[in-house]
Coordinates of C-alpha atoms in Angstrom, one line a residue:
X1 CA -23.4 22.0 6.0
X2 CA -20.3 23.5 4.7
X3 CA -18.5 20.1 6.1
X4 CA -20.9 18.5 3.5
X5 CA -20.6 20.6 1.2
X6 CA -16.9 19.7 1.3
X7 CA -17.1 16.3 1.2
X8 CA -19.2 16.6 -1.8
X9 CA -16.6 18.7 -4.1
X10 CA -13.8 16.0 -2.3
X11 CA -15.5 12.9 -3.8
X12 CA -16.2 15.1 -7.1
X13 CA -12.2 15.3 -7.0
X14 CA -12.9 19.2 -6.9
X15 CA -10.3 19.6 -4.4
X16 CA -9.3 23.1 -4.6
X17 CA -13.0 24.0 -4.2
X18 CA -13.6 22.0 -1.7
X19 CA -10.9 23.4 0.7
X20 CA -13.0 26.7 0.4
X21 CA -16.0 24.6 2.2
X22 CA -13.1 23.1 4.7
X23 CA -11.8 26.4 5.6
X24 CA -14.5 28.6 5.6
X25 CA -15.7 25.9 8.4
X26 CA -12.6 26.1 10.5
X27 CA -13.3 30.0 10.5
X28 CA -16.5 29.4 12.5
X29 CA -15.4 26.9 14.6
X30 CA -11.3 26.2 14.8
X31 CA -11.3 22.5 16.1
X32 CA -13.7 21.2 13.8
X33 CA -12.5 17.8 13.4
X34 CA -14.8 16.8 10.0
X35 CA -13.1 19.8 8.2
X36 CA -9.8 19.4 9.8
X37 CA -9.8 16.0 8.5
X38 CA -11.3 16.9 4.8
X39 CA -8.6 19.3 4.3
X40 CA -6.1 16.8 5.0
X41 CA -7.9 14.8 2.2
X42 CA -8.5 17.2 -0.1
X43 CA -4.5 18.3 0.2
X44 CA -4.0 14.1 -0.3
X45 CA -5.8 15.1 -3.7
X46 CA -4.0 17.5 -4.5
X47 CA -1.2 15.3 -4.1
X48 CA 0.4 17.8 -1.5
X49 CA 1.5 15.2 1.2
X50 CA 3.2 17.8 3.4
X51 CA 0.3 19.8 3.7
X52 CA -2.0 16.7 4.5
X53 CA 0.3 15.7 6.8
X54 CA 0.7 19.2 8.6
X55 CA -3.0 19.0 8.6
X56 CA -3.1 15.7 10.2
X57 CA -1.0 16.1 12.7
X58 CA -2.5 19.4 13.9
X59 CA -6.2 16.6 14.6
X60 CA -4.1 14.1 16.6
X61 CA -3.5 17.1 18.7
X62 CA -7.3 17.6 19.3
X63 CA -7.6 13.8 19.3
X64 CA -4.7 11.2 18.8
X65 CA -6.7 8.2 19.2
X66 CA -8.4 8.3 15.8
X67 CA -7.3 5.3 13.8
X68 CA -8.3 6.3 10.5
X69 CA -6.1 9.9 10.8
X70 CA -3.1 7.3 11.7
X71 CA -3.3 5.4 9.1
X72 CA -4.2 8.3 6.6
X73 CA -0.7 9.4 8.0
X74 CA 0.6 6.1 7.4
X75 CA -0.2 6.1 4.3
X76 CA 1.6 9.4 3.4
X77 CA 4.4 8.7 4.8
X78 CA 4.6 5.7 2.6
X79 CA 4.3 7.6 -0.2
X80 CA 6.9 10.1 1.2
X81 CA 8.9 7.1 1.2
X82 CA 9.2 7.4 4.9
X83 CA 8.9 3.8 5.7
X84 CA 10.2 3.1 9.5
X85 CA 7.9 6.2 10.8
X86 CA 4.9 5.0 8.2
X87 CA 5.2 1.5 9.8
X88 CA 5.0 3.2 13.3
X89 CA 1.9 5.0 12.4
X90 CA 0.7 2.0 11.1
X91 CA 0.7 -0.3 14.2
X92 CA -0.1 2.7 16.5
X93 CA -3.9 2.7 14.3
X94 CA -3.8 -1.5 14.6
X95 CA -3.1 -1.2 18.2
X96 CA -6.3 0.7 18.4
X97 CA -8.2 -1.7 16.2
X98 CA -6.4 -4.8 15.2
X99 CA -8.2 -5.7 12.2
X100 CA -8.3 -2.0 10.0
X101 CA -8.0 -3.6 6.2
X102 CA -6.1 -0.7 5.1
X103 CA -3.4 -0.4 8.2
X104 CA -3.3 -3.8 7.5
X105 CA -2.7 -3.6 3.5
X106 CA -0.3 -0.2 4.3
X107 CA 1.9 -2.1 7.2
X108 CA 2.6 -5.1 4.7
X109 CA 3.6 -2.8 2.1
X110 CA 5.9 -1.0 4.4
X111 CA 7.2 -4.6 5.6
X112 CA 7.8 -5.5 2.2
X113 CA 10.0 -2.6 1.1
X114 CA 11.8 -2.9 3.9
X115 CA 12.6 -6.7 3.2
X116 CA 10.8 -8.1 6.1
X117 CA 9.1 -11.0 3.8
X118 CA 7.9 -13.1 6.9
X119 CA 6.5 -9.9 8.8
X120 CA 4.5 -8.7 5.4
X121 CA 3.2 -12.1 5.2
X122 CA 1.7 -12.1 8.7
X123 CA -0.2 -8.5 7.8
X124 CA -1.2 -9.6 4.5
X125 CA -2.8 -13.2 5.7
X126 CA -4.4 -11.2 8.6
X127 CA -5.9 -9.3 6.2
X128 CA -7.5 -12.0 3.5
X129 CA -8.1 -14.2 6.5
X130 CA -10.6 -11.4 7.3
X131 CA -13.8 -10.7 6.7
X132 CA -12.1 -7.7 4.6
X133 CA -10.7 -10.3 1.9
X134 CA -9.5 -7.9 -1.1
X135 CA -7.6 -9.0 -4.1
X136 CA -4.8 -7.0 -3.3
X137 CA -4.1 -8.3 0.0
X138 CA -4.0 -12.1 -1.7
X139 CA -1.9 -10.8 -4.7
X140 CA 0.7 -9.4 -2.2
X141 CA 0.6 -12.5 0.0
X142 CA 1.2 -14.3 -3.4
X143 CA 3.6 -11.8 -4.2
X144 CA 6.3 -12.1 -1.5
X145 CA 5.9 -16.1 -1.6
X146 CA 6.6 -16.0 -4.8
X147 CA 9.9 -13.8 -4.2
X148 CA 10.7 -16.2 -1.5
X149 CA 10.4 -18.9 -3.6
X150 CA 6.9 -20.8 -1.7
X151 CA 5.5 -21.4 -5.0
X152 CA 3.1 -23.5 -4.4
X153 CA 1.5 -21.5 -1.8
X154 CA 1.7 -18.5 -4.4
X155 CA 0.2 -20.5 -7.2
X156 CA -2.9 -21.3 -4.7
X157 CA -3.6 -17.3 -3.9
X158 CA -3.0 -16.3 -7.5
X159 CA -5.7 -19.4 -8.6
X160 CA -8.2 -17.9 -5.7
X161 CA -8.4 -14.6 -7.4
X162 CA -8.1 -16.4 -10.9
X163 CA -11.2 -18.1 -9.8
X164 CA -13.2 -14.8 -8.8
X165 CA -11.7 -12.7 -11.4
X166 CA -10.2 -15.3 -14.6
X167 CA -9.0 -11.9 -16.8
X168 CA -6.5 -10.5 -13.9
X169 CA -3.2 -10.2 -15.8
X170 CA -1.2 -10.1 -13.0
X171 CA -2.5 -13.1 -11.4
X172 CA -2.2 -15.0 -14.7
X173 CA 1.9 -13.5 -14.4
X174 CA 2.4 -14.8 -11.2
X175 CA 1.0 -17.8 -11.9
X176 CA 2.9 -18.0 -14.6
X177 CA 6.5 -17.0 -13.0
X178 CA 6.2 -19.4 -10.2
X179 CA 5.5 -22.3 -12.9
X180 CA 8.7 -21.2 -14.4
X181 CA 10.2 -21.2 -11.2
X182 CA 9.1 -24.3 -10.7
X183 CA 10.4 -25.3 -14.2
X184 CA 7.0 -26.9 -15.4
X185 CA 8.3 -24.8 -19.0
X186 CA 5.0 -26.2 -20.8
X187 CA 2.5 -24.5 -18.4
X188 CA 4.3 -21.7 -17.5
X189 CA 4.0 -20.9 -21.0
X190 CA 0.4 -21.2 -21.6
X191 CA -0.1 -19.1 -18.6
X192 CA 1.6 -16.6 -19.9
X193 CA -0.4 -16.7 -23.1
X194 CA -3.1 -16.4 -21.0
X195 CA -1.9 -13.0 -19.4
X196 CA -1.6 -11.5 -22.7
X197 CA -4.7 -12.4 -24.2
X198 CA -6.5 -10.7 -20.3
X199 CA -3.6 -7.4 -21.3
X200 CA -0.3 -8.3 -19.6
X201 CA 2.4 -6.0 -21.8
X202 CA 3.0 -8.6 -24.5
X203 CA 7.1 -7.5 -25.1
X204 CA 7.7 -8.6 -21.1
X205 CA 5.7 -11.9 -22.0
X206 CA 7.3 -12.8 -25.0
X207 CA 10.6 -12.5 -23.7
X208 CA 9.6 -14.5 -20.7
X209 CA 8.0 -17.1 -23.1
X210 CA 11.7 -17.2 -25.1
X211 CA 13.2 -18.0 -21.1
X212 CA 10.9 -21.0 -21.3
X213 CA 11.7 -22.2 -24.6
X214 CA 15.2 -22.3 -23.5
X215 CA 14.8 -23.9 -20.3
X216 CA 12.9 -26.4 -22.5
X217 CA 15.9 -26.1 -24.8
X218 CA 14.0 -25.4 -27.6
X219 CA 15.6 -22.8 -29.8
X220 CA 13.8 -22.5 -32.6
X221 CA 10.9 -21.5 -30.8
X222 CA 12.8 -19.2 -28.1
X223 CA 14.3 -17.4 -31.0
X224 CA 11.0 -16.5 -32.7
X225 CA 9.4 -15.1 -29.1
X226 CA 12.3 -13.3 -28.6
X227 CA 11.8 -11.7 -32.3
X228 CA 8.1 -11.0 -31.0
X229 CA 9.4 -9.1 -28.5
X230 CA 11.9 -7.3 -30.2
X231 CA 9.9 -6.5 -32.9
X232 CA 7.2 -4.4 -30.8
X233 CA 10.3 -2.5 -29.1
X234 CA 13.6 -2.5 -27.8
X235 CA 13.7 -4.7 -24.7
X236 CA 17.3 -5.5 -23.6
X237 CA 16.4 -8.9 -21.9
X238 CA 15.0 -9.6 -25.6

């Protein structure tokens, strides 16, 4: 009951009351695993990784085969900016069940700020291969072929989740970005227009617009979208 009660005020976001629920638990029974695990997530809340961690790692001593407490410490780490011991939490949770969506979204993160394109790639097409398909995992597939300059294959992912979802502003800049690297100037534009219109930050568009205008080598026009930029705000690429 108090475990529940716990859970409750967690999903509430009442974190610092449901720790009260958590603790009060762990009084009456030390190795409690539910509460041992809520307080990690309630401290995760609170945005207090150390604690959550601490917490964490004191349940892998009572059991260090649960793949959701590795990932969950994963995850911190990640955010702790800990990357090669996130990644090694990461795989130690896939090794115990190969297709967790979010070990799988965390470890292609992880691979991605640590410049391993082609390793990221592998997670994140595990992933929306899956019967967990997410939009994240296809924008950061799209994402990294993008940066490594498969656009075609990018333009594909960012269409699938244009298709589900046509107002996704970030889909729309991909889209739009790998047209330009692509240097079809014309299209790259309307997509763009497009990303604005669905609440992409217009001063970033316009200036990319003015990019395309000059690729196309049309001043005139490159001049006035760089004008709309500046005019909302300073924006040195403006």
């Amino acid at each position: 009951a108090l475990v529940g009660l716990g859970n409750l005020k967690c999903k509430m976001k009442h974190f610092e009351e449901s720790l009260r629920y958590y603790q009060r638990c762990l009084e009456l029974e030390s190795a409690n695993l539910y509460a041992l695990s809520g307080i990690g997530d309630a401290y995760r809340g609170l945005k207090d990784m150390d604690r959550a961690l601490d917490v964490w790692f004191k349940y892998l001593s009572f059991d260090s085969k649960d793949y959701k407490i590795l990932t969950r410490i994963g995850d911190a780490l990640r955010k702790k900016e800990d990357l090669p011991n996130s990644k090694k939490y990461y795989v130690a949770a896939l090794d115990l069940h190969p297709n967790d969506p979010f070990a799988l979204m965390g470890l292609g993160a992880v691979c991605e700020k640590l410049g391993n394109d082609t390793e990221a790639l592998l997670y994140f097409e595990k992933l929306f291969n899956s019967s967990n398909y997410s939009v994240f995992a296809v924008t950061s597939a799209a994402n990294v072929y993008r940066k490594t300059g498969a656009y075609g294959k990018a333009i594909e992912l960012y269409e699938a989740i244009l298709d589900k979802d046509p107002k996704n502003s970030h889909a729309w800049n991909g889209k739009a970005d790998c047209l330009r690297g692509m240097k079809d100037y014309r299209d790259a534009i309307n997509a763009w227009e497009k990303a604005i219109q669905c609440g992409m930050n217009r001063i970033s568009a316009m200036t990319r617009i003015g990019d395309c205008y000059m690729g196309l080598n049309d001043l005139e026009n490159a001049e006035i979208s760089y004008q709309k930029a500046v005019g909302t705000g300073n924006d040195k690429y403006a």
